[in-house]
Coordinates of C-alpha atoms and ligand atoms in Angstrom, one line a residue:
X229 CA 252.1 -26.1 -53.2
X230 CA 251.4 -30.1 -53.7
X231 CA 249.1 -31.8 -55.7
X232 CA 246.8 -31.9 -52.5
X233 CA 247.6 -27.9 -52.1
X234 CA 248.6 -25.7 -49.9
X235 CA 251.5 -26.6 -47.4
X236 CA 249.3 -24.9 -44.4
X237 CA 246.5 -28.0 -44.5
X238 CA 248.6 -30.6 -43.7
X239 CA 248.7 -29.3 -40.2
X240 CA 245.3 -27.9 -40.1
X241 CA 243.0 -27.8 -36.9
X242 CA 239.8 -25.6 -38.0
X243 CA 236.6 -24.3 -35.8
X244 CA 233.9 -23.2 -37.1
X245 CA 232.2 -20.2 -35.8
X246 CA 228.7 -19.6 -36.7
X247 CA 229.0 -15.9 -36.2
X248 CA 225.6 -14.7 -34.9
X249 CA 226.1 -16.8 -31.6
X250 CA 229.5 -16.5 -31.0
X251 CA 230.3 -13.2 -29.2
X252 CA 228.0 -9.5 -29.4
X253 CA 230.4 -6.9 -28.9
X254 CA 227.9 -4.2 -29.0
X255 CA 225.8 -5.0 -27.0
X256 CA 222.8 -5.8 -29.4
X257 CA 222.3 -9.2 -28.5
X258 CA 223.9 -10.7 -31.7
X259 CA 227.3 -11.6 -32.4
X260 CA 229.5 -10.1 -34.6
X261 CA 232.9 -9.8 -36.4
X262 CA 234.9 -7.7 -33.8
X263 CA 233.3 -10.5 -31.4
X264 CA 235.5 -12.9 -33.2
X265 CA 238.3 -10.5 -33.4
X266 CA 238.4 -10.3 -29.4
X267 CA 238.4 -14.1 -29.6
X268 CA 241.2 -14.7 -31.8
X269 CA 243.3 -15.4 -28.4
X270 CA 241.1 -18.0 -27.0
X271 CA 241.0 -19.9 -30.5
X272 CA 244.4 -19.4 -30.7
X273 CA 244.6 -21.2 -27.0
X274 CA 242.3 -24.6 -28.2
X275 CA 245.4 -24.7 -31.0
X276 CA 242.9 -23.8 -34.0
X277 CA 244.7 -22.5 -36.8
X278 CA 242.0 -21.7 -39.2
X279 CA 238.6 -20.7 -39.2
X280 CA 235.2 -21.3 -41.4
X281 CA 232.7 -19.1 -40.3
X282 CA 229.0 -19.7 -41.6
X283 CA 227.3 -16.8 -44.0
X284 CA 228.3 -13.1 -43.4
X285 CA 226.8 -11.1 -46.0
X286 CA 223.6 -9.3 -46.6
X287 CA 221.0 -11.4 -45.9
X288 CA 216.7 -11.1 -45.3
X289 CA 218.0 -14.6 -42.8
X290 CA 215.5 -16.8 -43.8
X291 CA 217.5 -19.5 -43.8
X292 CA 220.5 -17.9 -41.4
X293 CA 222.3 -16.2 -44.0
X294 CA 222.2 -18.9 -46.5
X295 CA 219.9 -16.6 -48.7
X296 CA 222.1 -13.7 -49.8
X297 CA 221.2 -10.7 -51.2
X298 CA 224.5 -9.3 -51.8
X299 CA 227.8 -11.3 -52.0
X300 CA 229.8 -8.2 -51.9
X301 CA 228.7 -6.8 -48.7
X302 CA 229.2 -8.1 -44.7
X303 CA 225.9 -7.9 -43.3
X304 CA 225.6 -4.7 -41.4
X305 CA 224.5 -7.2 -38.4
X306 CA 227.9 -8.2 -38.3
X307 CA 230.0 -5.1 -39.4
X308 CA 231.5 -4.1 -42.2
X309 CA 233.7 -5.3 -44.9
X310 CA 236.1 -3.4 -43.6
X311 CA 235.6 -5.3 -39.8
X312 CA 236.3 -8.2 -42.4
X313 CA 239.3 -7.5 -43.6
X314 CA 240.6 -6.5 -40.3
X315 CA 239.8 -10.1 -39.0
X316 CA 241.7 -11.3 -42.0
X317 CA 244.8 -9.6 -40.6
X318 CA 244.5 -9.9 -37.0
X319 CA 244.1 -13.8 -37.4
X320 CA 246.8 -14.0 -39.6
X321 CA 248.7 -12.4 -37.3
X322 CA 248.5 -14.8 -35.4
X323 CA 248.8 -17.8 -38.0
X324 CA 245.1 -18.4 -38.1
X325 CA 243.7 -18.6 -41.7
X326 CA 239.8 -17.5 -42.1
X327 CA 237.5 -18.8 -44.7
X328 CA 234.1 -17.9 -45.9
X329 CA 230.9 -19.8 -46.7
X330 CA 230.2 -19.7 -49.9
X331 CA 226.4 -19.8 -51.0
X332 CA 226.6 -20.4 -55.2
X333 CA 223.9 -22.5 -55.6
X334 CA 221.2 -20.2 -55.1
X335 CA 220.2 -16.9 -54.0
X336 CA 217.8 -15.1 -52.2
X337 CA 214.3 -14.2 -53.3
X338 CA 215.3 -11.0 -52.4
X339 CA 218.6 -10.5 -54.1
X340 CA 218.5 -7.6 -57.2
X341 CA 219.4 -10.4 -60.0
X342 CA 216.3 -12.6 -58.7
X343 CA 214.0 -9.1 -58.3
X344 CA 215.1 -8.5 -62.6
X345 CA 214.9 -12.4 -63.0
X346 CA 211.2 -11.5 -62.0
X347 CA 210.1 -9.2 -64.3
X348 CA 207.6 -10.0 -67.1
X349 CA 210.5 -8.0 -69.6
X350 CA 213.3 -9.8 -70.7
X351 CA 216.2 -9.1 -69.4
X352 CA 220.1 -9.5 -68.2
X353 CA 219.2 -11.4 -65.5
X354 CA 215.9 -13.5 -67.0
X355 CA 218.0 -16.3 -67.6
X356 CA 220.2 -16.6 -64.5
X357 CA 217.8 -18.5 -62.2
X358 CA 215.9 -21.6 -63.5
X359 CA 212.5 -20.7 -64.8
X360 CA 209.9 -22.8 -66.4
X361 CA 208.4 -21.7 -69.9
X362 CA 205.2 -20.6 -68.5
X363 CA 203.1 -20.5 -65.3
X364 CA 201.7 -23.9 -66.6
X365 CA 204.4 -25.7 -66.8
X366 CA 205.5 -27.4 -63.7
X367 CA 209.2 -28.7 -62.6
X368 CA 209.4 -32.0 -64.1
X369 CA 210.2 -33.5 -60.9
X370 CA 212.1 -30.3 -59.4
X371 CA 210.4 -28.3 -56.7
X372 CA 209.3 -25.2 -58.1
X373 CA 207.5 -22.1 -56.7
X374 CA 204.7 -21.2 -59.5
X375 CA 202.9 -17.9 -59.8
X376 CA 205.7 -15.6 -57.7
X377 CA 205.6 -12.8 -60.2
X378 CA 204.5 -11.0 -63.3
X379 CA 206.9 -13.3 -65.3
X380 CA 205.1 -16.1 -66.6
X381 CA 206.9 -19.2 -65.3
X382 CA 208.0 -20.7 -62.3
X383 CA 211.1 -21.0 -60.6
X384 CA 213.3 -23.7 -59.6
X385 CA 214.2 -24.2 -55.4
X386 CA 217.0 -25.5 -54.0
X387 CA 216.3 -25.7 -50.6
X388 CA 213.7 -23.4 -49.2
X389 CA 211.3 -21.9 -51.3
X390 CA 213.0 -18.3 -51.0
X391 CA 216.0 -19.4 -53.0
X392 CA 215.6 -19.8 -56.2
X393 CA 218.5 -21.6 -58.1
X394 CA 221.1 -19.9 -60.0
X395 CA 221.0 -21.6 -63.7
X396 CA 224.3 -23.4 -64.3
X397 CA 222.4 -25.2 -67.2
X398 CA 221.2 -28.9 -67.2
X399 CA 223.5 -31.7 -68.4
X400 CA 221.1 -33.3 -70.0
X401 CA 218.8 -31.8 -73.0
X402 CA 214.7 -32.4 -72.9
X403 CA 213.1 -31.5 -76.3
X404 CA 210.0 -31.2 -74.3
X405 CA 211.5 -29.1 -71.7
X406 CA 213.1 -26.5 -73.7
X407 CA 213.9 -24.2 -70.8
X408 CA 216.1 -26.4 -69.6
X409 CA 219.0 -24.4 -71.0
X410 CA 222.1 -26.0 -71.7
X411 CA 226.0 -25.6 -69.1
X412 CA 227.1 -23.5 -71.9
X413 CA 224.7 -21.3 -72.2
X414 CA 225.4 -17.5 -72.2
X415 CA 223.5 -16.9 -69.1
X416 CA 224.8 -20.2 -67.2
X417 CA 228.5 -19.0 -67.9
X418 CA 227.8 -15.4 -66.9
X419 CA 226.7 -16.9 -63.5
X420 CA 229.7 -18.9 -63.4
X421 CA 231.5 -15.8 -63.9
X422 CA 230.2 -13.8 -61.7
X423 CA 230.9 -16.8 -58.5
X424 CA 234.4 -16.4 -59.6
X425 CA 234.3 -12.7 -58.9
X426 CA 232.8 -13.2 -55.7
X427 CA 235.4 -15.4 -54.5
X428 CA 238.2 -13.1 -56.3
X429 CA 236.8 -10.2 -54.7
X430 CA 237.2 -11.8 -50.9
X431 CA 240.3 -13.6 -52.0
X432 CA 242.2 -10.7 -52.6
X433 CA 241.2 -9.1 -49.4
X434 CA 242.1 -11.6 -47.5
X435 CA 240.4 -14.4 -47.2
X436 CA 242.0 -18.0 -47.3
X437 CA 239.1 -19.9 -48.6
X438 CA 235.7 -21.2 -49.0
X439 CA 233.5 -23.8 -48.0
X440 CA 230.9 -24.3 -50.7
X441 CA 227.4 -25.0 -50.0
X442 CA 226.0 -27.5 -51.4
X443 CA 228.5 -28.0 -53.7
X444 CA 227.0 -30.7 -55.5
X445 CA 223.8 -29.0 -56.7
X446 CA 225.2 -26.8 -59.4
X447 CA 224.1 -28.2 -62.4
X448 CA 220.8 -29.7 -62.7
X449 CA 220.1 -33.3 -64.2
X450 CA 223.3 -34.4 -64.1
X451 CA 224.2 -38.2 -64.2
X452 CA 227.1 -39.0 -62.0
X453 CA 227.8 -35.0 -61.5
X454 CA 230.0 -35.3 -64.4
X455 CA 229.5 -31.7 -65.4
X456 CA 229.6 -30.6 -62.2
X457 CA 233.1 -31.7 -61.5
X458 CA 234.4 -30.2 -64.6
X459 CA 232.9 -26.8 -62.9
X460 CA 234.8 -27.5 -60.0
X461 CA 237.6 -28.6 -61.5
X462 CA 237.7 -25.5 -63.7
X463 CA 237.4 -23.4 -60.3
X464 CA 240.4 -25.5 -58.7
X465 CA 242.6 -24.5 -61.7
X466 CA 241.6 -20.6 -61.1
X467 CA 242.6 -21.3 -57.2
X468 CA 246.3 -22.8 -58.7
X469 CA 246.9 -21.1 -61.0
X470 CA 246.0 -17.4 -58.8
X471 CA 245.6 -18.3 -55.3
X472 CA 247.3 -21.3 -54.9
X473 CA 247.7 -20.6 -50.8
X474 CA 243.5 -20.1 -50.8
X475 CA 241.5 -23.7 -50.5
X476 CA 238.0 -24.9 -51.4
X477 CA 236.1 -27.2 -48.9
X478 CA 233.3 -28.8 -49.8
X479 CA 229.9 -30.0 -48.3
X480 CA 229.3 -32.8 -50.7
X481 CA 229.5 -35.6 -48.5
X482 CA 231.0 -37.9 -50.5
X483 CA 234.7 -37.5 -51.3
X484 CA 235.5 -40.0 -54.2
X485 CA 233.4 -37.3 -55.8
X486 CA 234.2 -34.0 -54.6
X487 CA 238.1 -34.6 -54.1
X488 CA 239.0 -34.9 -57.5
X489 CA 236.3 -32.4 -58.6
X490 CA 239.4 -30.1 -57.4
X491 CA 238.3 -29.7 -53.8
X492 CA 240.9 -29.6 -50.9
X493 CA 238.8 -30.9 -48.8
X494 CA 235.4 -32.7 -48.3
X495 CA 233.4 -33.1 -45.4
X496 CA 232.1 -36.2 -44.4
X497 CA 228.3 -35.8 -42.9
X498 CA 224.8 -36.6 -42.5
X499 CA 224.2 -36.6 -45.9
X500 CA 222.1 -40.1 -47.4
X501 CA 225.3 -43.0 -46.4
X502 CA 224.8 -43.2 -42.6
X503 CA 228.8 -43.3 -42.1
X504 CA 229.1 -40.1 -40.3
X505 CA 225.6 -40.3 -38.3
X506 CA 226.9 -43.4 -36.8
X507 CA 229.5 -42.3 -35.0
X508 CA 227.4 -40.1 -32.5
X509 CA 224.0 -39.4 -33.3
X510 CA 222.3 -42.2 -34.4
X511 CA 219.8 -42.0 -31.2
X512 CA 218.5 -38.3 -32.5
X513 CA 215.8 -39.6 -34.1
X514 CA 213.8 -37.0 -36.1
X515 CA 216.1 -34.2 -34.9
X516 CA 218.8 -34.9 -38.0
X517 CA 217.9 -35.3 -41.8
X518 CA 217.5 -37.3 -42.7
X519 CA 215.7 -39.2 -39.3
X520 CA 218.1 -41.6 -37.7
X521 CA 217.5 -44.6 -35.4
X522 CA 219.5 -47.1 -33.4
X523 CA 223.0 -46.6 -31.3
X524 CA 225.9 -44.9 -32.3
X525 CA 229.5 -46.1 -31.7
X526 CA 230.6 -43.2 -29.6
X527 CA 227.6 -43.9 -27.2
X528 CA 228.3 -45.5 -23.6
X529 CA 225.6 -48.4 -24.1
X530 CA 228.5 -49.9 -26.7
X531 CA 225.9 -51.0 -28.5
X532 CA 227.1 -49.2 -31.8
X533 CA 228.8 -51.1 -34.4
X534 CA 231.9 -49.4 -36.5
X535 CA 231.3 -51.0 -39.5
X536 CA 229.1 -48.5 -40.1
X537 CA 231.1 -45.8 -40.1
X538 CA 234.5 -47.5 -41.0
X539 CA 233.4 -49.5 -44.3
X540 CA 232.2 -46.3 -46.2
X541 CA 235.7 -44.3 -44.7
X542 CA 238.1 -46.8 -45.8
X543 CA 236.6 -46.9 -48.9
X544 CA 236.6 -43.0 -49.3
X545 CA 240.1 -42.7 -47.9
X546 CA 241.4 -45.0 -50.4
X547 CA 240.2 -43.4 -53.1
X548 CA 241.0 -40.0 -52.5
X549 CA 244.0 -39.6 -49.6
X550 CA 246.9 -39.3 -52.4
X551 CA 244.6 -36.2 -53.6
X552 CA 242.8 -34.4 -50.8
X553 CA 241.5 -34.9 -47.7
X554 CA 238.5 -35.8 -45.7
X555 CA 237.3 -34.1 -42.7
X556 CA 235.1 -36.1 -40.0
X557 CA 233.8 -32.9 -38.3
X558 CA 232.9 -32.6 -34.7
X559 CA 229.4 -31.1 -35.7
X560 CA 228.5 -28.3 -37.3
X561 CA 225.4 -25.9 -37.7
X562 CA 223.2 -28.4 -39.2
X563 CA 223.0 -31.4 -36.9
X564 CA 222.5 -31.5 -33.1
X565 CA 225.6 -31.1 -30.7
X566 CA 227.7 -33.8 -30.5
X567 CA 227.1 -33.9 -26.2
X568 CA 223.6 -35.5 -27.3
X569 CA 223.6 -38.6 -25.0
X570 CA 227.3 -38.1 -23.9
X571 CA 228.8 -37.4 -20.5
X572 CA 231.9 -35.1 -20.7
X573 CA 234.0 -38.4 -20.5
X574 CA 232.7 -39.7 -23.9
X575 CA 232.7 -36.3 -25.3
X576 CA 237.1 -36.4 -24.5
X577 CA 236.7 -40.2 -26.4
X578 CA 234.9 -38.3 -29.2
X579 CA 237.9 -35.7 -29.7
X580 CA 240.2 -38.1 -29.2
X581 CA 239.0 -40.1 -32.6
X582 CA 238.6 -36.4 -34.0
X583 CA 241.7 -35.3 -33.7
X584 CA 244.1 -38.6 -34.6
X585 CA 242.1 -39.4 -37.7
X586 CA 243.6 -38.0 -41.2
X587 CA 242.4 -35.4 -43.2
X588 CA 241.5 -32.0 -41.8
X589 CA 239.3 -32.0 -38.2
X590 CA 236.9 -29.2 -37.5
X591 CA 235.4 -27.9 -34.0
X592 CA 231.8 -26.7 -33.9
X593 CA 231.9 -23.7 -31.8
X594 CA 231.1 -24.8 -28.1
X595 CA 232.0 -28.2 -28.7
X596 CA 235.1 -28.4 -26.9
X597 CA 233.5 -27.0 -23.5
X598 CA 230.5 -29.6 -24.1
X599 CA 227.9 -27.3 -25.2
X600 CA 224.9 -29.1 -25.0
X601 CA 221.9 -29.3 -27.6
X602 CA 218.7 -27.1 -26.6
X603 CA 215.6 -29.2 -27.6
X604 CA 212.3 -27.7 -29.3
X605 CA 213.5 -24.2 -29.2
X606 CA 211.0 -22.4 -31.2
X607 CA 212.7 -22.1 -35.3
X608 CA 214.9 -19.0 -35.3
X609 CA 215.8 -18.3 -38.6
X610 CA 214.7 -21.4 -40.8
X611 CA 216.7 -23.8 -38.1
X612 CA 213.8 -25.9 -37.0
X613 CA 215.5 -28.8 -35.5
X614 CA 218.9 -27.2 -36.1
X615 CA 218.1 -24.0 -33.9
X616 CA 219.1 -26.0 -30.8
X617 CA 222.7 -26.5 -32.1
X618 CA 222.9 -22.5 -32.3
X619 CA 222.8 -21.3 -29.5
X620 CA 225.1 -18.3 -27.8
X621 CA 228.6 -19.3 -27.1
X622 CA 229.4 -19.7 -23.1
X623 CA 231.6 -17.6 -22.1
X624 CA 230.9 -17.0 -18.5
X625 CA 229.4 -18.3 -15.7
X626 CA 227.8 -14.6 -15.3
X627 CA 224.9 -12.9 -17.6
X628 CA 224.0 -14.1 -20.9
X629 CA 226.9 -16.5 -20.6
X630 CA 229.4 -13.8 -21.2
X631 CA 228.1 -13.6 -24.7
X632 CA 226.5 -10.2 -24.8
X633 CA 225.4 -7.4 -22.6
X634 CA 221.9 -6.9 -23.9
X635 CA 219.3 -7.7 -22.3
X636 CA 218.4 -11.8 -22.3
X637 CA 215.0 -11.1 -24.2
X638 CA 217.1 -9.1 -26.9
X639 CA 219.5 -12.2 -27.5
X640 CA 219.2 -13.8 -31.1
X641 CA 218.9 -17.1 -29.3
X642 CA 218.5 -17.9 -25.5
X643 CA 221.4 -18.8 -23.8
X644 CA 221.2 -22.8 -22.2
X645 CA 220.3 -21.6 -18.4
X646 CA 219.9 -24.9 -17.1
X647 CA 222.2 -26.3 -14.3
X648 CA 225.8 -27.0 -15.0
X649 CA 225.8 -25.6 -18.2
X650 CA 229.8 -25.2 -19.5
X651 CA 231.3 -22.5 -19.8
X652 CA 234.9 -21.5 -20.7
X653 CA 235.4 -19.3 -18.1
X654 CA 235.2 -22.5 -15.4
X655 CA 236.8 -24.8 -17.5
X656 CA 239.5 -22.8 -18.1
X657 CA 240.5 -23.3 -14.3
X658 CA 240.6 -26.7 -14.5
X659 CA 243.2 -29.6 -15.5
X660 CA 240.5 -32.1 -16.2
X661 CA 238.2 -30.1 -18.3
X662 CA 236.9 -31.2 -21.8
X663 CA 238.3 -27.6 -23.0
X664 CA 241.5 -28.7 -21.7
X665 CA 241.7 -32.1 -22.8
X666 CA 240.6 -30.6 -26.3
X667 CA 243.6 -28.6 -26.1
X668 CA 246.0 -31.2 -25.3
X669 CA 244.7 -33.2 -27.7
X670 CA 244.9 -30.7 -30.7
X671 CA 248.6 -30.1 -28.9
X672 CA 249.7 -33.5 -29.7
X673 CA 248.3 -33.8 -33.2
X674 CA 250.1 -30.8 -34.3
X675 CA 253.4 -32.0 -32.2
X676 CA 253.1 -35.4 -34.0
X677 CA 253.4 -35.7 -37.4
X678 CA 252.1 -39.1 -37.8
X679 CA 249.4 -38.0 -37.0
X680 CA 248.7 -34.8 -39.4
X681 CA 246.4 -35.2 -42.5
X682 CA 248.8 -37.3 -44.0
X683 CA 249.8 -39.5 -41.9
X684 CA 248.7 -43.2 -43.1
X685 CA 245.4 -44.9 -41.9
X686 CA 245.4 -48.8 -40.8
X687 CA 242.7 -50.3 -38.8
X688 CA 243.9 -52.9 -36.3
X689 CA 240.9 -53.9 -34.9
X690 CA 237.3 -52.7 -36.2
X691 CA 235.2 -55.3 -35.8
X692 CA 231.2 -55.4 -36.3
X693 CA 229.8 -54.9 -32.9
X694 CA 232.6 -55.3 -31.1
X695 CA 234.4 -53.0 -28.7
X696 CA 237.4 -51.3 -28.7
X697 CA 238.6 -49.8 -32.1
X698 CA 241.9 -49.8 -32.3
X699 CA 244.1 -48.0 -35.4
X700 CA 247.7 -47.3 -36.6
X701 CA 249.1 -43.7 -38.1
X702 CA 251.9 -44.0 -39.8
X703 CA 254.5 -41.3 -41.0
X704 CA 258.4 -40.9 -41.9
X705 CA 258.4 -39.4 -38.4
X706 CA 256.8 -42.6 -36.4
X707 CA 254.1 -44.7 -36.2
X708 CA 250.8 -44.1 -33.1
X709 CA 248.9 -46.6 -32.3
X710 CA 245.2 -45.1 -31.3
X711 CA 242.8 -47.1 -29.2
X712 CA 239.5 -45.8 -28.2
X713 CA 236.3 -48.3 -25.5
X714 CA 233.6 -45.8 -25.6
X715 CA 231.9 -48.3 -24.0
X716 CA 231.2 -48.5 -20.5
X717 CA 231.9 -52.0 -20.2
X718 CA 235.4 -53.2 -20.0
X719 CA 236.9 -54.5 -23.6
X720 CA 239.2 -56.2 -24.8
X721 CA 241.2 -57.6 -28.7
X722 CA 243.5 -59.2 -30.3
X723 CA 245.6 -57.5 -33.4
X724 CA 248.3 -57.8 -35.4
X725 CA 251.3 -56.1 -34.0
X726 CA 253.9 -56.7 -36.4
X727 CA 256.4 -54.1 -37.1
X728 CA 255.4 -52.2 -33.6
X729 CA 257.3 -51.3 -30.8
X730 CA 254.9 -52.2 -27.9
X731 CA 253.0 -51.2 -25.6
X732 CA 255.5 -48.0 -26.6
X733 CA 255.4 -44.2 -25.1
X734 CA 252.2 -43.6 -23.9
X735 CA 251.0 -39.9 -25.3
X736 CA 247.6 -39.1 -24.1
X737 CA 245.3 -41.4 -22.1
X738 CA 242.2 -42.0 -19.8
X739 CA 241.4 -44.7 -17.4
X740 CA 243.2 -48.3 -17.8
X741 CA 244.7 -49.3 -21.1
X742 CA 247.0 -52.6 -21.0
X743 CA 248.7 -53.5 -24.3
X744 CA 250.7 -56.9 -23.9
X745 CA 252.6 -58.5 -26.9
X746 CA 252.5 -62.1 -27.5
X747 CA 254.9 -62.9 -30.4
X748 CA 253.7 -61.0 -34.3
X749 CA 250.1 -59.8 -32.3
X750 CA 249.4 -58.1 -29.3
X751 CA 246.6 -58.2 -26.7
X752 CA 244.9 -54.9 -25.2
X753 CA 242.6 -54.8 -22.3
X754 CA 240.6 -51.6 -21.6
X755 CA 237.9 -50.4 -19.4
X756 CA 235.3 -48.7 -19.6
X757 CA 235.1 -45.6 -21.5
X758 CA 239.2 -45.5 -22.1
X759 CA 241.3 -44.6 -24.9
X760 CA 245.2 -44.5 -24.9
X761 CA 247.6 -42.7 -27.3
X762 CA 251.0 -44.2 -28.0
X763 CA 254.2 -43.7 -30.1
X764 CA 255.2 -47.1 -31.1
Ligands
LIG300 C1 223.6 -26.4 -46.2 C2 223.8 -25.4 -45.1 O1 224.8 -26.0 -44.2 C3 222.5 -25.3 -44.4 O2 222.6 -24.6 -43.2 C4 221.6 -24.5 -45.4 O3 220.3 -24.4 -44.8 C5 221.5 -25.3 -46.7 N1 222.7 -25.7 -47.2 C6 220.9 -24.4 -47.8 O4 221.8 -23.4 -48.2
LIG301 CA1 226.6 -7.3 -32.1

């Protein structure tokens, strides 16, 4: 194990399967674990070799499993712990590593500490959420839910209003505020504690790792998340010291932060800097939080400008790629599909910037086939906007999409009936298909090492506005150059060549790609959405 962790990562290809929608083995309409165990082949076929799969435990599912009521237990929706742990070996039978989403930030309304929390008696557990000293007494800027229970006080919310925060203690004292209990408080480390146990306990059956929720949230009034990083930090030396194969990603959003906080990983999303957003969704509108506007780089108008993206990246990279890594996922449960204004051709463009970037790529479920984003579905499950992004997996071109044998009004979500939908099954037959393109491509990244999470990161061209990008990788085993027109216009640049064997063996490409050198630069013509792969 390195500085940056486990050996495994640097080779890493993850997809992330949100469970209830990914395949229903029993017929109940929802999917489950044994559904992902009679997947394992087919994710073993895109070339994934690990897996995060959103919440699994007990859960009322008010917010999709992200309000836990036991952190022990598999929901019995999905199985049992014991389906769990039988995943854990099956995939790493295979060489697949499986981690869990973990939810330490807050709780349930419904979970047995928060019922004790609510009591009017003191108690164990009266100090483990964030309460306010009386009914009276309002958040001080933090949302809080006031007159829940006997208890006289109100407690603090994290997100929606049925999960309270666990108390990690505020940075910061307030002699007015005196229930704003300090990090090392009894109560605040019992809490802390008891998150280690949680990830001890699934740790030692198997699992490989978590990505945190939220990781950024833990403790409250916190300038520059200074004690939050310590927390993390202190968790990071637990994962050295007693799992040092197990990894921590993080949904922080911002890696200069949460890489040397001790996380492995960070992921790089919607989350306030508009890096990530401008890539491919910046037409959503008001389906993304926060609301976006304007055209993203990977769209075919090639109206987008990289900048965007690339000055908040390099930035992030430089800071943080001799400790961890960042990962530019291809979506995830939270944001609509990435297919949103994108024919299948862009959507290979997209993959092929996803999967020659450093750091650690992940594959929403149904991505790679092109699933596409259902709009104003009625909320399932606290998605609102983010319900269209969760729909069943398609599988088939037969009933339910091959997802489930119940019947369709019995499905957790509907399945996308409208015409051409993808599904696996058909593009499975074909040499041209997104799923096989997405295969090729994750092929290649694990065949080449330059181009593996640590392979070096150089921009060639990446210019404001201007079409194509073009970008070196760079490792002791060779250098790729990586050149990407989402545009549907033809393009063209001029970059700085020196040092490269050109135009070199061509690796992967679509459409025309011209590199010609003149002297220490090189010029490349490209049409219309094109990108072209090459060792040089
Ligand atoms: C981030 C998760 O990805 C999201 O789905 C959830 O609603 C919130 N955190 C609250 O836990
Ligand atoms: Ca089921």
């Amino acid at each position: 194990m390195g500085r940056k962790g486990p050996r495994w990562l640097r080779d890493a290809v993850f997809y992330q399967i949100y469970p209830q929608s990914f395949y229903d083995s029993n017929g109940d309409g929802i999917g489950d674990i044994e559904g992902i165990i009679r997947k394992l082949d087919y994710i073993e076929s895109l070339g994934a070799n690990a897996l995060w799969i959103n919440p699994c435990f007990v859960s009322p599912f008010g917010d999709a499993g992200y309000d836990v009521s036991d952190y022990y237990k598999v929901d019995p929706r999905y199985g049992t712990n014991a389906d769990l742990r039988r995943l854990f070996r099956e995939a790493h039978a295979k060489g697949i590593r499986v981690c869990l989403d973990l939810v330490p930030g807050h709780t349930s309304t419904e979970h047995p500490w928060f019922k004790a929390a609510c009591a009017a008696k003191r108690n164990k557990y009266s100090d483990w959420y964030v309460w306010t000293d009386s009914v009276w007494s309002w958040g001080g800027g933090m949302p809080t839910i006031n007159g829940y229970s006997q208890r006289d006080g109100n407690y603090i919310t994290n997100f929606f209003w049925f999960q309270p925060a666990l108390n990690y203690g505020f940075a910061k004292r307030d002699p007015r505020r005196p229930w704003k209990l300090p990090v090392g408080h009894p109560a605040a480390m019992a809490v802390r504690r008891e998150m280690r146990n949680v990830m001890r306990f699934w740790l030692d059956m198997g699992a490989d790792g978590f990505r945190v929720d939220m990781a950024f949230s833990l403790i409250k009034e916190d300038p520059g998340h200074r004690e939050t990083k310590k927390l993390w930090r202190g968790m990071r030396r637990m994962f050295d010291r007693e799992y040092p194969e197990a990894i921590l990603i993080s949904e922080w959003s911002h890696a200069s932060k949460a890489i040397p906080a001790g996380f492995h990983v960070d992921f790089m999303v919607q989350f306030g800097r508009s890096g990530y957003t401008s890539l491919f969704r910046k037409e959503l509108g008001r389906c993304q939080n926060p609301p976006a506007g304007g055209d993203s780089f990977f769209s075919p108008n090639g109206k987008g400008n990289i900048r965007e993206f690339m000055d908040i990246y390099l930035e992030e990279y430089r800071r943080t790629k001799r400790l961890g890594y960042i990962s530019i996922p291809s979506g995830n449960h939270d944001v609509a599909r990435l297919s949103v204004g994108k024919g299948m051709r862009d959507l290979e463009l997209a993959f092929a910037f996803v999967m020659t970037m450093p750091g650690t790529p992940f594959i929403y479920y149904g991505d790679e086939i092109g699933m596409r984003y259902m709009k104003n579905l009625p909320s399932k499950e606290g998605g609102y906007y983010r319900t269209g992004a969760r729909t069943p997996m398609q599988w088939t071109r037969g009933r339910n999409a091959g997802f489930s044998s119940a019947r369709s009004a019995d499905l957790y979500l509907p399945v996308d009936k409208r015409p051409g939908r993808p599904a696996v099954e058909s593009q499975e037959k074909s040499s041209g298909s997104l799923l096989n393109k997405v295969r090729s491509l994750v092929a290649l990244r694990h065949r080449t090492p330059a181009l593996g999470a640590d392979g070096d990161f150089l921009p060639l061209f990446a210019q404001a506005r201007k079409y194509p990008l073009v970008y070196l990788r760079k490792s002791a085993g060779g250098k790729v150059l990586v050149a990407i027109n989402p545009s549907a216009r033809p393009a063209a640049a001029t970059f700085s060549a020196k040092g490269l064997k050109l135009p070199g063996e061509t690796l992967a490409s679509k459409g025309k790609v011209l590199i010609r050198p003149k002297g220490s630069k090189a010029k490349i013509e490209m049409g219309g959405v094109s990108y072209g792969i090459f060792a040089v």
